[in-house]
C-alpha positions as a printed NumPy array, in Angstrom:
array([[  0.   ,   0.   ,   0.   ],
       [  1.244,   3.495,  -0.823],
       [  2.245,   5.45 ,   2.247],
       [  1.027,   8.836,   1.031],
       [ -2.419,   9.84 ,  -0.221],
       [ -4.471,  12.918,  -0.843],
       [ -7.397,  11.516,   1.158],
       [ -7.79 ,   8.808,   3.803],
       [-11.372,   7.769,   4.481],
       [-12.15 ,   5.945,   7.706],
       [-15.117,   3.616,   7.232],
       [-16.269,   1.518,   4.303],
       [-20.034,   1.641,   4.741],
       [-22.276,   3.407,   2.267],
       [-21.101,   6.895,   3.335],
       [-17.393,   6.101,   3.216],
       [-17.748,   4.27 ,  -0.098],
       [-19.656,   7.205,  -1.627],
       [-17.012,   9.665,  -0.415],
       [-14.141,   7.525,  -1.753],
       [-15.771,   7.141,  -5.157],
       [-16.539,  10.852,  -5.458],
       [-13.071,  11.99 ,  -4.389],
       [-11.327,   9.545,  -6.729],
       [-13.615,  10.578,  -9.55 ],
       [-12.292,  14.121,  -9.12 ],
       [ -8.7  ,  12.967,  -9.416],
       [ -7.698,  12.496,  -5.764],
       [ -5.46 ,   9.643,  -4.594],
       [ -7.656,   7.898,  -2.045],
       [ -7.261,   5.139,   0.525],
       [-10.388,   3.722,   2.143],
       [ -9.916,   1.921,   5.446],
       [-12.446,  -0.889,   5.813],
       [-11.32 ,  -3.604,   8.261],
       [-14.238,  -5.811,   7.295],
       [-18.017,  -5.738,   7.476],
       [-19.203,  -5.418,  11.066],
       [-22.387,  -7.399,  11.773],
       [-23.743,  -4.325,  13.57 ],
       [-23.029,  -1.857,  10.762],
       [-26.011,   0.24 ,   9.746],
       [-25.509,   0.199,   5.968],
       [-25.875,  -3.509,   5.349],
       [-28.818,  -3.715,   7.762],
       [-30.7  ,  -0.887,   6.076],
       [-34.013,  -1.22 ,   4.253],
       [-32.61 ,   1.158,   1.62 ],
       [-35.365,   3.76 ,   1.796],
       [-35.224,   7.034,  -0.123],
       [-38.017,   8.547,   1.949],
       [-37.111,  12.202,   1.461],
       [-40.693,  13.435,   1.894],
       [-41.554,  10.964,   4.649],
       [-38.605,  10.767,   7.053],
       [-37.145,  14.312,   7.337],
       [-39.774,  16.45 ,   9.043],
       [-37.649,  19.578,   9.504],
       [-38.529,  22.13 ,   6.78 ],
       [-34.894,  23.275,   6.746],
       [-33.691,  19.861,   5.579],
       [-36.566,  18.895,   3.283],
       [-35.121,  20.499,   0.14 ],
       [-31.707,  18.94 ,   0.833],
       [-33.305,  15.535,   1.361],
       [-35.245,  15.787,  -1.903],
       [-32.09 ,  16.77 ,  -3.791],
       [-30.22 ,  13.857,  -2.186],
       [-32.958,  11.467,  -3.305],
       [-33.004,  12.822,  -6.851],
       [-29.254,  12.197,  -7.28 ],
       [-30.014,   8.475,  -7.377],
       [-31.733,   8.762, -10.759],
       [-28.408,   9.317, -12.521],
       [-26.271,   7.461,  -9.966],
       [-28.145,   4.2  , -10.475],
       [-27.681,   4.361, -14.246],
       [-24.005,   5.307, -13.952],
       [-23.2  ,   2.527, -11.498],
       [-24.976,  -0.047, -13.646],
       [-23.027,   1.071, -16.729],
       [-19.639,   1.297, -14.991],
       [-19.84 ,  -1.735, -12.684],
       [-22.627,  -3.931, -14.066],
       [-24.34 ,  -3.855, -10.659],
       [-28.032,  -3.022, -10.457],
       [-28.69 ,  -1.215,  -7.164],
       [-32.423,  -1.911,  -7.339],
       [-33.394,   1.75 ,  -7.636],
       [-37.105,   2.4  ,  -8.013],
       [-39.308,   5.372,  -7.239],
       [-42.871,   4.145,  -7.316],
       [-43.746,   6.339,  -4.354],
       [-44.064,   5.956,  -0.588],
       [-47.23 ,   6.36 ,   1.461],
       [-47.503,   7.344,   5.116],
       [-50.808,   5.893,   6.292],
       [-53.066,   7.517,   8.898],
       [-54.509,   5.022,  11.367],
       [-56.067,   7.57 ,  13.726],
       [-57.444,  11.113,  13.662],
       [-54.274,  12.73 ,  14.992],
       [-52.152,  11.112,  12.271],
       [-54.654,  12.101,   9.584],
       [-54.579,  15.729,  10.678],
       [-50.778,  15.783,  10.835],
       [-50.341,  14.132,   7.453],
       [-52.897,  16.357,   5.719],
       [-50.992,  19.379,   7.047],
       [-47.83 ,  17.787,   5.683],
       [-49.338,  17.444,   2.231],
       [-50.315,  21.124,   2.232],
       [-46.853,  22.218,   3.395],
       [-45.042,  20.113,   0.81 ],
       [-47.278,  21.347,  -2.008],
       [-46.617,  24.909,  -0.898],
       [-42.902,  24.112,  -1.129],
       [-43.444,  23.077,  -4.758],
       [-43.161,  19.33 ,  -4.222],
       [-45.37 ,  16.594,  -5.623],
       [-47.408,  15.277,  -2.736],
       [-50.95 ,  13.909,  -2.608],
       [-53.574,  13.111,  -0.027],
       [-55.175,   9.718,  -0.693],
       [-58.644,   9.124,   0.676],
       [-59.3  ,   5.798,   2.458],
       [-60.918,   4.237,  -0.597],
       [-57.911,   5.244,  -2.736],
       [-55.544,   3.585,  -0.264],
       [-57.584,   0.376,  -0.199],
       [-57.744,   0.282,  -3.992],
       [-53.973,   0.613,  -4.33 ],
       [-52.975,  -1.587,  -1.384],
       [-55.85 ,  -3.865,  -0.405],
       [-53.979,  -5.403,   2.548],
       [-53.868,  -2.078,   4.433],
       [-55.899,  -2.061,   7.648],
       [-59.641,  -1.38 ,   7.162],
       [-59.441,   1.453,   9.697],
       [-57.135,   3.501,   7.473],
       [-58.184,   7.175,   7.359],
       [-56.104,   8.128,   4.325],
       [-52.436,   8.612,   3.483],
       [-49.819,  11.151,   2.53 ],
       [-48.397,   9.923,  -0.765],
       [-45.007,  11.064,  -2.066],
       [-44.932,   9.717,  -5.655],
       [-41.233,  10.442,  -6.233],
       [-39.886,   8.75 ,  -3.104],
       [-38.536,   5.228,  -3.451],
       [-35.834,   2.805,  -2.399],
       [-32.654,   0.971,  -3.355],
       [-31.154,  -2.383,  -2.449],
       [-28.698,  -1.21 ,   0.235],
       [-26.188,  -4.101,   0.042],
       [-26.133,  -3.823,  -3.758],
       [-25.55 ,  -0.073,  -3.484],
       [-22.541,  -0.582,  -1.219],
       [-21.085,  -3.242,  -3.535],
       [-21.524,  -0.957,  -6.545],
       [-19.965,   2.085,  -4.845],
       [-16.949,   0.059,  -3.7  ],
       [-16.548,  -1.551,  -7.128],
       [-16.619,   1.833,  -8.819],
       [-14.22 ,   3.269,  -6.243],
       [-11.739,   0.488,  -7.072],
       [-12.221,   1.134, -10.783],
       [-11.309,   4.762, -10.164],
       [ -8.109,   3.784,  -8.344],
       [ -9.127,   3.805,  -4.677],
       [ -6.965,   1.609,  -2.454],
       [ -9.062,  -0.504,  -0.07 ],
       [ -7.099,  -1.187,   3.127],
       [ -8.18 ,  -3.842,   5.624],
       [ -6.353,  -2.288,   8.581],
       [ -8.351,  -0.681,  11.365],
       [ -7.523,   2.99 ,  11.921],
       [ -6.434,   3.518,  15.503],
       [ -5.852,   7.241,  15.495],
       [ -5.989,  10.404,  13.402],
       [ -2.5  ,  11.904,  13.388],
       [ -2.237,  15.703,  13.547],
       [  0.207,  18.372,  14.627],
       [ -2.386,  20.43 ,  16.467],
       [ -3.37 ,  22.561,  13.499],
       [ -3.604,  20.114,  10.576],
       [ -3.915,  16.383,   9.96 ],
       [ -0.761,  14.555,   8.955],
       [ -2.128,  11.078,   8.423],
       [ -3.75 ,   8.111,  10.11 ],
       [ -2.24 ,   5.43 ,  12.321],
       [ -3.282,   1.979,  11.122],
       [ -1.674,  -1.445,  11.195],
       [  1.296,  -0.245,  13.234],
       [  2.247,   2.48 ,  10.741],
       [  1.276,   6.052,   9.967],
       [ -0.119,   6.575,   6.479],
       [  0.491,  10.173,   5.412],
       [ -2.357,  12.128,   3.838],
       [ -3.571,  15.667,   3.315],
       [ -7.216,  15.037,   4.223],
       [ -8.873,  12.62 ,   6.635],
       [-12.609,  11.903,   6.34 ],
       [-14.291,  10.383,   9.401],
       [-17.046,   8.139,   8.043],
       [-17.064,   5.352,  10.607],
       [-20.763,   5.529,  11.469],
       [-21.61 ,   4.705,  15.06 ],
       [-17.935,   3.963,  15.718],
       [-16.836,   7.496,  14.769],
       [-16.99 ,   8.583,  18.406],
       [-14.439,   5.91 ,  19.366],
       [-11.751,   7.204,  17.038],
       [ -8.663,   8.575,  18.814],
       [ -6.851,  11.726,  17.771],
       [ -9.889,  13.931,  17.133],
       [ -9.789,  17.464,  18.571],
       [-12.883,  16.848,  20.717],
       [-15.351,  14.039,  21.476],
       [-17.611,  13.43 ,  18.497],
       [-21.302,  13.555,  19.513],
       [-22.421,  10.416,  17.693],
       [-24.035,   7.525,  19.537],
       [-25.241,   4.11 ,  18.375],
       [-29.005,   3.575,  18.221],
       [-30.079,   0.004,  17.573],
       [-32.627,  -0.695,  14.871],
       [-34.099,  -4.193,  14.748],
       [-35.776,  -5.523,  11.606],
       [-37.811,  -8.513,  10.455],
       [-38.35 , -10.304,   7.166],
       [-41.646, -12.061,   6.388],
       [-43.376, -13.142,   3.174],
       [-45.11 , -10.265,   1.396],
       [-48.924, -10.525,   1.774],
       [-50.433, -12.496,  -1.153],
       [-52.152, -10.317,  -3.752],
       [-50.596,  -7.119,  -2.391],
       [-48.832,  -4.916,  -4.993],
       [-45.259,  -3.806,  -4.429],
       [-45.134,  -0.893,  -1.986],
       [-43.337,   1.033,   0.732],
       [-45.751,   1.961,   3.507],
       [-45.244,   3.838,   6.764],
       [-47.466,   4.108,   9.838],
       [-47.018,   4.533,  13.578],
       [-43.185,   4.809,  13.386],
       [-43.034,   1.528,  11.454],
       [-42.599,   0.65 ,   7.793],
       [-43.091,  -2.255,   5.414],
       [-41.032,  -2.596,   2.229],
       [-41.577,  -5.169,  -0.52 ],
       [-38.364,  -6.571,  -1.955],
       [-38.208,  -9.741,  -4.025],
       [-41.488, -11.085,  -2.718],
       [-40.473, -10.47 ,   0.88 ],
       [-41.66 ,  -7.931,   3.437],
       [-38.833,  -5.995,   5.098],
       [-40.288,  -4.639,   8.329],
       [-38.853,  -2.16 ,  10.785],
       [-37.703,  -0.659,  12.877],
       [-36.892,   0.018,  16.507],
       [-34.901,   2.976,  17.848],
       [-33.121,   1.736,  20.979],
       [-30.242,   3.216,  22.942],
       [-28.473,  -0.021,  23.802],
       [-24.841,   1.009,  23.337],
       [-22.951,  -1.212,  20.905],
       [-25.178,  -4.21 ,  21.606],
       [-26.566,  -5.372,  18.256],
       [-28.506,  -8.382,  19.512],
       [-32.058,  -9.027,  18.374],
       [-34.48 ,  -9.084,  21.302],
       [-37.917, -10.57 ,  21.816],
       [-39.169,  -7.182,  22.994],
       [-37.897,  -5.418,  19.89 ],
       [-39.371,  -7.963,  17.521],
       [-42.696,  -7.847,  19.345],
       [-42.75 ,  -4.051,  18.986],
       [-42.202,  -4.27 ,  15.236],
       [-44.798,  -6.997,  14.821],
       [-47.396,  -5.035,  16.772],
       [-46.885,  -1.888,  14.727],
       [-46.704,  -3.421,  11.26 ],
       [-49.66 ,  -5.729,  11.958],
       [-51.691,  -2.642,  12.813],
       [-50.802,  -1.334,   9.35 ],
       [-51.034,  -4.62 ,   7.433],
       [-53.115,  -7.13 ,   9.455],
       [-52.334,  -9.939,   7.005],
       [-48.724,  -9.899,   8.188],
       [-49.714, -11.067,  11.64 ],
       [-50.251, -14.688,  10.589],
       [-47.155, -14.892,   8.379],
       [-43.955, -16.456,   9.758],
       [-40.814, -14.515,  10.626],
       [-38.139, -15.718,   8.191],
       [-35.246, -13.614,   9.427],
       [-34.449, -10.976,  12.037],
       [-31.425,  -8.707,  12.373],
       [-30.246,  -5.412,  13.821],
       [-27.919,  -2.556,  12.934],
       [-26.468,   0.362,  14.858],
       [-27.402,   3.746,  13.439],
       [-25.083,   6.701,  14.131],
       [-27.265,   9.399,  15.7  ],
       [-26.406,  12.968,  16.703],
       [-28.083,  15.1  ,  19.408],
       [-30.219,  17.   ,  16.862],
       [-30.774,  14.039,  14.549],
       [-28.921,  15.617,  11.611],
       [-25.722,  14.353,   9.972],
       [-22.297,  15.87 ,  10.581],
       [-20.873,  16.699,   7.157],
       [-18.063,  19.12 ,   6.423],
       [-14.668,  20.346,   7.625],
       [-13.514,  20.828,  11.198],
       [-12.743,  24.528,  11.563],
       [ -9.94 ,  23.919,  14.051],
       [ -7.922,  21.211,  12.293],
       [ -7.013,  21.711,   8.65 ],
       [ -7.699,  18.693,   6.459],
       [-10.075,  16.989,   8.902],
       [-13.594,  16.375,   7.599],
       [-16.62 ,  14.554,   8.936],
       [-19.195,  12.458,   7.102],
       [-21.067,  10.699,   9.867],
       [-24.143,  10.782,  12.108],
       [-26.711,  10.102,   9.367],
       [-29.021,   8.124,  11.651],
       [-31.95 ,   6.526,   9.793],
       [-31.101,   8.388,   6.575],
       [-27.653,   7.131,   5.648],
       [-28.786,   5.629,   2.348],
       [-30.854,   8.712,   1.479],
       [-27.977,  11.144,   2.069],
       [-25.112,   8.93 ,   0.878],
       [-24.854,  10.23 ,  -2.694],
       [-25.115,  13.872,  -1.638],
       [-22.604,  13.436,   1.194],
       [-20.167,  11.774,  -1.174],
       [-20.453,  14.574,  -3.734],
       [-20.013,  17.251,  -1.064],
       [-16.945,  15.585,   0.457],
       [-15.501,  14.969,  -3.006],
       [-15.807,  18.688,  -3.735],
       [-14.365,  19.755,  -0.379],
       [-11.235,  17.597,  -0.547],
       [-10.445,  18.519,  -4.158],
       [-11.693,  22.114,  -4.489],
       [-11.997,  23.297,  -0.897],
       [-15.656,  24.188,  -1.38 ],
       [-18.952,  22.754,  -2.569],
       [-22.007,  24.271,  -4.191],
       [-24.239,  21.729,  -2.447],
       [-26.2  ,  23.137,   0.467],
       [-24.953,  21.221,   3.488],
       [-25.057,  24.205,   5.838],
       [-27.533,  22.556,   8.222],
       [-25.105,  19.624,   8.567],
       [-22.092,  21.794,   9.523],
       [-20.01 ,  20.212,  12.33 ],
       [-19.643,  23.507,  14.194],
       [-23.308,  23.542,  15.216],
       [-22.48 ,  20.73 ,  17.651],
       [-19.13 ,  22.06 ,  18.832],
       [-19.871,  25.017,  21.139],
       [-17.117,  27.554,  21.58 ]])
């Protein structure tokens, strides 16, 4: 392995892979440190949702989320052409279903707000919901429908990003980074495998493990939040869909129902629990009663990297030259991966980006 690079990226999940690909595509010499897939990593455990108009509820981030989602239209085609890997991109729309009066009122207000913002968003009456998705609970009171939201196959996306990164010359290193080396004002490299690899820029993209990295100028406010998930057969006769309700979702993929998800502060414990699975089953059965009688085929969990305000940390550290962050994406790592990669690629090669990542600036979480 070369001992000097323009950029060292710590973390080979979807965010790190997107950053490595984007930086290399702009001509940078890049090394990506990925010691091996962790069974608790968020990327591989993800349902792959591009729920820009469903998940982010903060008006300040809605436009950024929509732009991040829309990048996948061209990214999917490019990755398929350059790597031969189909990332399973589709945008048939996502519905957030109202199962009580409070949810109906909130979602109808959401439709009005999104239309006012110039986005495509519809309110579906109960009969419209039942016509589209007959397995939805009879007590449905309607749904917010975002016709341009969609999903990808998360594991396929990671494989494609890493394959394209290699094609563009990225070195994939299996060593675990122990420390970010710096002289107090600028990064000088990373310590990994008993040696220091020199580099001009270091990108912290280690997900929930970012806070454990030594050599940072201050503790990084990212904590692991466990998300448990279940796979069942998709209800017979039910069209393909992504449906939300009551903090739960159901995604059809390959004839299976991917169901999630919990949000548990359990440290770095990625075990599946009876309590977590029961919570998911109760919520998704309320949405799709037919799922209740279907067997659980698989269950797993991942650790999402979550910040105090729920927003990612993306951008440079103002106190240490060459140090950048791309972490803390929580439930929306897949959604924001392409945009984060493009922004980091710009920052490490041009020193600036035209993408609006101001609400993700690290300094908002570093007082003083």
